[in-house]
XYZ file of N, CA, C and O in Angstrom:
600
model
N -46.535 62.023 16.786
C -46.678 61.942 18.019
C -46.979 62.137 18.514
O -47.155 61.926 19.899
N -48.229 63.746 18.430
C -49.197 64.074 19.658
C -50.341 62.808 19.868
O -50.228 62.992 21.051
N -50.440 61.401 18.848
C -51.135 60.483 19.045
C -50.356 59.769 20.138
O -51.385 59.162 20.774
N -49.232 58.897 19.771
C -48.830 58.480 20.738
C -48.569 59.084 21.910
O -48.282 57.965 23.039
N -48.377 60.270 21.845
C -47.726 60.832 23.672
C -49.254 60.695 24.737
O -49.765 60.300 25.890
N -50.745 61.150 23.517
C -52.109 60.872 23.956
C -52.625 59.268 24.571
O -52.703 59.119 25.777
N -51.788 58.704 23.064
C -51.901 57.045 23.746
C -51.138 56.320 24.901
O -51.856 55.669 26.258
N -49.976 57.276 25.170
C -49.291 57.151 26.836
C -50.157 57.786 27.997
O -49.804 57.329 29.061
N -50.046 58.685 27.537
C -51.065 59.273 28.327
C -52.439 58.545 29.298
O -52.743 58.590 30.579
N -53.623 57.840 27.966
C -54.227 57.679 28.605
C -54.313 56.488 29.248
O -55.064 55.335 30.062
N -53.002 55.177 28.510
C -52.680 54.138 29.835
C -52.721 54.534 30.484
O -52.568 54.064 31.124
N -51.458 55.054 31.099
C -51.087 55.254 32.501
C -52.345 55.864 33.636
O -52.374 55.324 34.523
N -53.193 56.643 33.120
C -54.375 56.429 33.287
C -55.167 55.115 34.068
O -55.809 55.397 35.189
N -55.259 54.863 32.389
C -56.468 53.782 32.628
C -55.584 52.875 33.550
O -56.212 52.263 33.996
N -53.968 52.575 33.276
C -53.710 51.297 33.812
C -53.654 51.953 35.825
O -53.959 50.905 36.284
N -53.745 53.179 36.335
C -53.186 53.777 37.050
C -55.297 53.596 38.281
O -54.955 53.237 39.567
N -55.816 53.456 37.408
C -57.386 53.309 37.275
C -57.804 51.737 37.178
O -59.388 52.152 37.396
N -56.997 51.433 36.511
C -57.945 49.821 36.630
C -59.040 49.059 36.624
O -59.947 49.002 36.748
N -58.592 49.196 38.458
C -59.539 48.520 39.542
C -60.584 49.750 39.220
O -61.813 48.828 39.784
N -61.319 50.892 39.226
C -62.202 51.131 39.540
C -63.378 51.602 38.278
O -63.889 51.864 38.088
N -62.333 51.436 36.513
C -62.958 51.970 35.676
C -63.747 50.622 34.483
O -63.996 51.523 33.168
N -62.628 49.986 34.904
C -62.751 48.754 33.794
C -64.342 47.986 34.097
O -64.496 47.872 35.656
N -65.215 47.103 33.054
C -65.648 46.277 33.323
C -65.073 44.669 33.459
O -66.051 43.634 34.212
N -64.328 44.746 33.655
C -63.937 42.955 33.749
C -62.285 43.605 34.904
O -61.948 44.375 34.509
N -62.065 42.308 35.668
C -60.848 42.272 36.222
C -59.295 43.073 35.938
O -59.668 42.425 34.613
N -58.820 43.592 36.439
C -56.967 44.433 35.911
C -56.789 43.198 34.947
O -56.385 43.106 33.394
N -56.686 41.768 35.382
C -56.143 40.800 34.713
C -56.642 39.423 34.795
O -56.693 38.884 34.470
N -58.203 40.269 33.119
C -59.000 40.015 33.283
C -58.239 38.423 31.690
O -59.243 37.045 31.470
N -57.382 38.949 31.485
C -56.821 37.729 30.471
C -55.603 36.940 31.095
O -54.862 36.198 30.896
N -55.976 36.205 32.313
C -54.584 36.158 33.468
C -54.340 34.899 32.743
O -53.353 34.970 32.962
N -54.680 33.739 32.251
C -53.913 32.790 31.748
C -53.029 32.978 30.727
O -52.252 31.983 30.750
N -52.939 33.738 29.806
C -51.929 33.865 29.334
C -50.931 34.514 29.782
O -49.270 34.828 28.848
N -51.353 35.093 30.543
C -49.674 35.631 31.369
C -49.804 35.152 32.472
O -49.014 34.800 33.613
N -48.378 33.887 31.625
C -48.131 32.804 33.203
C -47.110 33.469 33.565
O -46.673 34.463 33.207
N -46.519 32.681 34.498
C -45.044 33.341 34.629
C -43.646 33.740 34.304
O -43.941 32.948 33.171
N -43.695 35.027 34.889
C -42.596 34.583 33.838
C -41.332 33.764 33.171
O -40.459 33.160 34.288
N -40.586 33.489 32.275
C -40.018 32.642 31.338
C -38.410 32.369 31.586
O -39.264 34.196 30.558
N -38.628 31.912 30.951
C -36.998 32.783 30.680
C -36.324 31.972 29.664
O -35.639 32.546 28.530
N -37.822 31.622 28.087
C -37.619 30.836 26.768
C -38.347 31.646 26.110
O -37.976 31.498 24.867
N -38.957 32.876 26.734
C -40.203 33.313 26.378
C -41.069 34.604 26.483
O -40.136 35.240 27.731
N -41.840 35.592 25.769
C -41.694 36.836 26.513
C -42.926 37.118 27.041
O -44.090 35.152 26.698
N -43.528 37.017 28.236
C -44.724 37.054 28.702
C -45.578 37.980 28.453
O -45.223 39.803 28.714
N -47.022 38.547 28.082
C -47.992 39.227 28.164
C -48.537 39.607 29.905
O -49.286 38.872 30.420
N -48.676 40.409 30.755
C -49.541 40.480 31.422
C -50.364 41.526 31.288
O -50.421 42.973 30.962
N -51.470 41.176 31.217
C -52.824 42.266 30.915
C -52.948 43.551 32.424
O -52.666 43.108 33.197
N -53.352 45.125 31.598
C -53.382 45.477 33.117
C -54.858 46.136 33.065
O -55.111 46.524 33.728
N -55.851 46.533 31.845
C -56.816 46.634 31.671
C -57.043 46.356 30.460
O -56.605 46.452 29.085
N -58.465 46.035 30.308
C -59.473 45.765 28.951
C -60.402 46.205 29.187
O -61.955 46.277 30.269
N -61.191 47.153 28.464
C -62.658 47.386 28.467
C -62.969 48.213 27.127
O -62.176 48.237 26.078
N -64.347 47.914 26.548
C -65.589 47.964 25.863
C -65.084 49.643 25.900
O -65.214 50.631 26.003
N -64.844 50.484 24.792
C -64.264 51.263 23.773
C -66.576 52.060 23.505
O -66.743 51.888 23.156
N -66.681 53.172 24.609
C -67.976 53.175 25.233
C -68.375 54.571 23.614
O -69.908 54.232 23.176
N -67.846 55.196 23.168
C -67.937 55.050 21.921
C -67.269 54.967 20.657
O -67.926 55.896 19.972
N -67.405 53.068 20.403
C -66.876 52.943 18.609
C -67.369 51.866 19.472
O -66.215 50.395 20.106
N -68.457 51.387 18.714
C -69.325 49.965 19.091
C -68.691 49.077 18.722
O -67.329 48.749 17.517
N -68.220 47.808 18.914
C -67.347 46.569 18.443
C -66.189 47.083 18.896
O -65.589 45.647 18.268
N -65.180 47.436 19.314
C -63.447 47.829 19.861
C -63.783 47.695 20.713
O -64.424 48.247 22.209
N -62.478 47.241 21.798
C -62.071 47.479 22.475
C -60.818 47.819 23.365
O -59.678 47.796 22.128
N -60.358 47.834 24.266
C -59.147 49.407 24.315
C -58.324 48.212 25.558
O -58.854 47.158 26.194
N -57.043 47.358 24.954
C -56.442 46.475 25.773
C -55.271 47.211 26.321
O -54.291 47.586 25.338
N -54.491 47.119 27.659
C -52.685 48.254 27.513
C -52.910 46.560 28.279
O -53.308 45.052 28.995
N -51.345 46.353 28.459
C -50.448 45.040 28.619
C -49.413 45.278 29.139
O -48.626 46.317 28.041
N -47.869 45.002 29.647
C -46.613 44.935 29.764
C -46.895 43.527 29.495
O -46.885 41.837 29.263
N -45.645 43.733 28.256
C -44.191 42.206 27.806
C -43.803 42.326 27.837
O -42.527 43.355 28.249
N -42.698 41.648 28.643
C -41.701 41.286 29.378
C -40.925 40.403 28.412
O -41.032 39.095 28.130
N -39.378 40.051 27.970
C -39.022 39.889 27.143
C -37.565 39.784 28.350
O -36.298 40.312 28.692
N -37.185 38.589 28.726
C -35.535 38.315 29.464
C -34.603 38.637 28.511
O -34.665 38.488 26.586
N -33.535 39.150 28.693
C -32.246 38.612 27.862
C -32.223 37.737 27.153
O -32.411 36.786 27.336
N -31.685 37.873 25.804
C -31.543 37.198 24.868
C -32.932 36.815 24.158
O -32.636 35.403 23.707
N -34.276 37.051 24.143
C -34.927 36.249 24.033
C -35.978 37.242 22.753
O -35.923 38.592 22.864
N -36.118 35.942 22.086
C -37.616 36.317 20.339
C -38.431 36.214 20.846
O -39.149 35.046 21.218
N -39.873 37.217 20.715
C -41.403 36.417 20.612
C -41.215 35.383 18.768
O -40.425 35.749 17.942
N -42.215 35.073 18.275
C -41.830 34.109 17.333
C -42.761 35.467 16.200
O -43.750 36.427 16.889
N -42.660 35.438 15.442
C -43.042 36.243 13.644
C -44.932 36.126 14.039
O -44.984 34.652 14.457
N -45.618 37.258 14.256
C -46.629 36.953 14.240
C -47.878 38.277 13.917
O -47.056 39.129 13.207
N -48.804 38.058 14.285
C -49.555 38.648 13.445
C -50.854 39.537 14.578
O -50.637 38.566 15.376
N -51.803 40.730 14.275
C -52.684 41.202 15.868
C -53.667 41.584 14.917
O -54.593 42.233 14.917
N -54.123 40.956 13.400
C -55.471 40.697 13.151
C -55.301 41.960 12.371
O -54.933 42.721 12.464
N -57.040 42.687 13.075
C -56.928 43.841 12.604
C -56.643 45.230 13.540
O -57.382 45.640 13.789
N -56.306 44.335 14.867
C -55.995 45.055 15.950
C -55.052 46.502 15.558
O -53.911 46.019 14.699
N -54.937 47.622 15.987
C -54.046 48.691 15.703
C -53.410 48.933 17.254
O -53.709 48.574 18.308
N -51.498 49.211 17.077
C -50.968 48.427 17.963
C -50.130 49.473 18.355
O -49.553 50.152 17.458
N -50.082 50.010 20.031
C -48.735 51.639 20.159
C -47.814 50.603 21.103
O -48.437 49.797 21.606
N -46.537 50.368 21.402
C -46.039 50.174 21.917
C -44.877 51.307 21.887
O -44.736 51.874 21.681
N -44.651 51.200 23.777
C -43.674 51.963 24.175
C -42.713 51.522 25.562
O -43.232 49.968 26.186
N -41.627 51.444 24.722
C -40.286 50.799 25.911
C -40.065 51.491 27.212
O -39.879 52.421 27.512
N -40.512 50.127 27.904
C -40.722 50.855 29.309
C -39.042 50.399 30.512
O -38.926 51.234 31.277
N -38.586 49.596 29.834
C -37.231 49.215 30.018
C -36.360 48.670 28.965
O -36.431 47.818 28.240
N -35.046 48.634 29.506
C -34.219 47.627 27.851
C -34.338 48.529 27.104
O -34.696 49.729 26.243
N -33.765 47.863 25.853
C -33.851 47.025 24.575
C -34.971 46.727 23.804
O -34.629 45.007 23.643
N -35.847 47.083 22.400
C -36.070 45.930 22.534
C -36.015 46.537 20.254
O -35.422 47.307 20.058
N -35.911 45.192 19.543
C -35.416 45.355 18.093
C -36.537 44.532 17.653
O -36.901 43.841 18.160
N -36.991 45.743 16.811
C -38.392 45.147 16.068
C -38.139 45.045 14.529
O -37.819 46.677 14.387
N -38.805 44.406 14.121
C -39.002 44.404 12.646
C -40.921 44.487 11.994
O -40.921 43.625 12.409
N -41.468 45.609 11.337
C -43.170 45.213 11.108
C -42.892 44.708 9.344
O -42.532 46.813 8.496
N -43.758 44.503 9.012
C -43.557 43.575 7.195
C -42.266 43.638 6.806
O -41.613 43.761 7.155
N -41.929 44.933 5.711
C -40.868 44.804 4.983
C -40.002 46.689 5.009
O -39.262 46.855 4.338
N -40.526 46.553 6.144
C -40.263 48.349 6.954
C -37.966 47.399 7.488
O -38.195 46.196 8.387
N -37.274 47.793 7.271
C -35.972 47.783 7.866
C -36.170 47.213 9.856
O -36.972 48.107 10.091
N -35.436 46.963 10.178
C -35.454 46.097 12.100
C -34.811 48.029 12.503
O -33.478 48.511 11.663
N -35.101 47.893 13.602
C -35.564 49.455 14.471
C -35.157 48.663 15.864
O -36.186 48.133 16.527
N -33.651 49.639 16.076
C -33.918 49.886 17.977
C -34.201 50.409 18.669
O -34.059 51.525 18.266
N -35.497 50.061 19.205
C -36.160 51.048 20.687
C -35.204 50.815 21.806
O -35.403 49.491 21.955
N -34.896 52.675 22.322
C -34.598 52.007 23.509
C -35.548 53.131 24.348
O -37.201 53.006 23.953
N -35.257 52.354 25.691
C -36.549 53.001 26.911
C -36.720 54.575 26.571
O -36.061 55.334 26.453
N -38.268 54.698 26.606
C -38.967 55.859 26.202
C -38.937 56.304 24.962
O -39.797 57.184 24.295
N -38.778 54.487 24.434
C -39.293 55.048 22.684
C -40.537 54.369 22.388
O -40.330 53.626 23.293
N -41.118 55.031 21.477
C -42.473 53.684 20.582
C -42.206 53.891 19.249
O -41.942 54.553 18.267
N -43.347 52.783 19.014
C -43.947 52.588 17.777
C -44.917 52.175 17.462
O -45.811 52.370 18.949
N -45.895 51.708 16.202
C -46.950 52.068 15.999
C -47.417 50.982 14.992
O -46.362 50.260 14.316
N -48.052 50.039 15.445
C -48.601 48.478 14.288
C -49.897 48.993 14.187
O -50.679 48.726 14.321
N -50.102 48.680 12.008
C -51.056 49.244 11.133
C -51.773 47.773 11.352
O -51.340 47.064 11.445
N -52.917 47.843 11.357
C -53.871 46.654 11.812
C -54.160 45.862 10.481
O -53.132 46.627 9.102
N -52.955 44.784 10.535
C -52.902 43.654 9.568
C -51.661 43.455 9.002
O -51.004 42.866 8.463
N -49.994 43.746 9.829
C -48.721 43.920 9.941
C -48.521 43.012 10.533
O -49.426 42.144 11.205
N -47.699 42.413 9.633
C -46.368 41.530 10.121
C -45.652 41.392 11.381
O -44.672 42.779 10.255
N -45.574 41.579 11.980
C -44.385 41.360 13.164
C -43.145 40.140 13.484
O -43.916 39.342 13.356
N -42.307 40.411 12.223
C -41.207 39.600 11.853
C -40.705 39.114 13.017
O -40.041 38.310 12.912
N -40.248 40.541 13.657
C -38.957 40.477 14.717
C -39.157 40.902 15.676
O -39.368 42.282 15.941
N -39.423 40.525 17.046
C -39.081 41.265 17.906
C -38.418 40.656 18.669
O -38.592 40.020 19.974
N -37.350 41.336 19.506
C -36.165 40.994 20.150
C -35.715 41.443 21.440
O -35.970 42.808 21.190
N -35.715 41.443 22.389
C -34.419 41.597 23.330
C -32.955 41.574 22.949
O -32.648 40.096 22.910
N -32.279 42.024 22.621
C -31.415 41.784 22.079
C -29.562 41.986 23.185
O -29.002 41.211 23.164
N -29.908 42.010 24.617
C -29.161 42.143 25.429
C -29.164 40.695 26.588
O -30.485 40.124 26.283
N -28.021 40.360 26.527
C -27.532 39.022 26.631
C -27.213 38.915 28.177
O -28.098 38.076 28.564
N -27.991 40.319 29.331
C -27.551 40.072 30.681
C -29.050 41.072 30.852
O -29.500 40.610 32.304
N -29.587 42.573 30.655
C -30.771 43.258 31.070
C -32.068 42.705 30.712
O -32.513 42.238 28.972
N -33.250 42.335 31.492
C -34.989 42.302 30.828
C -35.000 43.564 29.403
O -34.644 44.431 30.283
N -35.760 43.297 28.799
C -36.616 44.665 28.818
C -38.394 44.687 28.912
O -38.507 42.908 29.199
N -38.661 45.557 28.396
C -40.757 45.663 28.971
C -40.923 46.553 28.445
O -40.615 47.830 27.901
N -42.051 46.320 27.396
C -42.766 47.292 26.482
C -44.143 47.268 27.239
O -44.603 46.328 27.892
N -44.754 48.417 27.069
C -46.364 48.958 27.239
C -47.070 48.467 25.736
O -46.219 49.756 25.397
N -48.221 47.631 26.170
C -48.732 47.769 24.690
C -50.381 47.766 24.790
O -51.009 47.583 25.846
N -50.810 48.861 23.969
C -52.345 49.401 23.686
C -52.914 48.484 22.742
O -51.588 48.638 21.441
N -53.747 47.836 22.942
C -54.377 47.255 21.861
C -55.023 48.129 21.874
O -56.301 47.789 22.754
N -55.563 48.368 20.053
C -57.269 48.332 20.164
C -57.732 47.967 18.890
O -57.870 47.440 17.928
N -58.542 46.371 19.677
C -58.925 45.366 18.650
C -60.792 45.394 18.823
O -61.367 46.032 18.675
N -60.982 45.021 17.863
C -62.644 43.761 17.286
C -62.191 43.791 18.315
O -62.156 42.701 19.236
N -63.787 43.439 19.171
C -63.796 43.445 20.567
C -63.668 41.311 20.624
O -64.583 40.664 19.097
N -63.743 40.841 20.931
C -63.364 39.184 20.996
C -62.201 38.362 20.532
O -62.496 37.929 20.118
N -61.569 39.682 19.273
C -60.660 39.257 18.834
C -59.380 38.984 19.123
O -59.235 39.629 20.717
N -58.483 37.566 18.886
C -56.993 37.055 18.956
C -56.175 38.356 19.441
O -56.337 39.101 18.406
N -55.394 38.681 20.548
C -54.681 40.060 20.657
C -53.326 39.444 19.624
O -52.673 39.948 18.443
N -53.403 38.475 19.378
C -51.461 37.692 18.800
C -52.247 36.494 18.308
O -52.093 35.511 19.291
N -51.248 35.859 16.983
C -51.820 35.164 16.733
C -50.141 34.794 15.729
O -50.011 36.065 15.044
N -49.387 33.600 16.377
C -47.984 33.101 15.896
C -48.334 32.510 14.800
O -49.313 31.935 14.185
N -47.208 33.119 13.379
C -46.884 33.015 13.078
C -46.797 30.839 12.974
O -46.605 30.540 13.537
N -47.911 30.359 11.921
C -47.601 28.634 11.628
C -46.822 28.231 11.771
O -45.527 28.634 10.860
N -46.042 26.969 12.474
C -44.409 26.332 12.705
C -44.038 25.988 10.954
O -44.801 25.539 10.787
N -42.902 26.210 10.850
C -42.820 25.379 9.365
C -42.663 24.030 9.520
O -41.594 23.281 10.056
């Protein structure tokens, strides 16, 4: 719990100061942040910064928005450590063989490197959901790789 609260505090601080502390523009991955779609989730990067005391690692924060009744494709985050915090709405999530868990505004979870995110969805038919997601990744790695379509 202490780690999650610390990550949230760091993320809030870095997002608030993104323009002055980043080596890259706050929207360094803007092409991935397409205009809000009614058919899929959207990722809007807030900050991407190489960790100065951990060679080869990058800190990235982003907001992931889910329109009502939308699910993300099953995916992985490679060897990335992921922290997710529900900013708005409700999100149902299933990672690896763990049970499906429903998270409400103010709740959070982590995903270990190599985890398989089988389900991420906004179960509401009328209200949007938003996550603050923090990634600690190997520099240059993709943050999300969707499962191949069968």
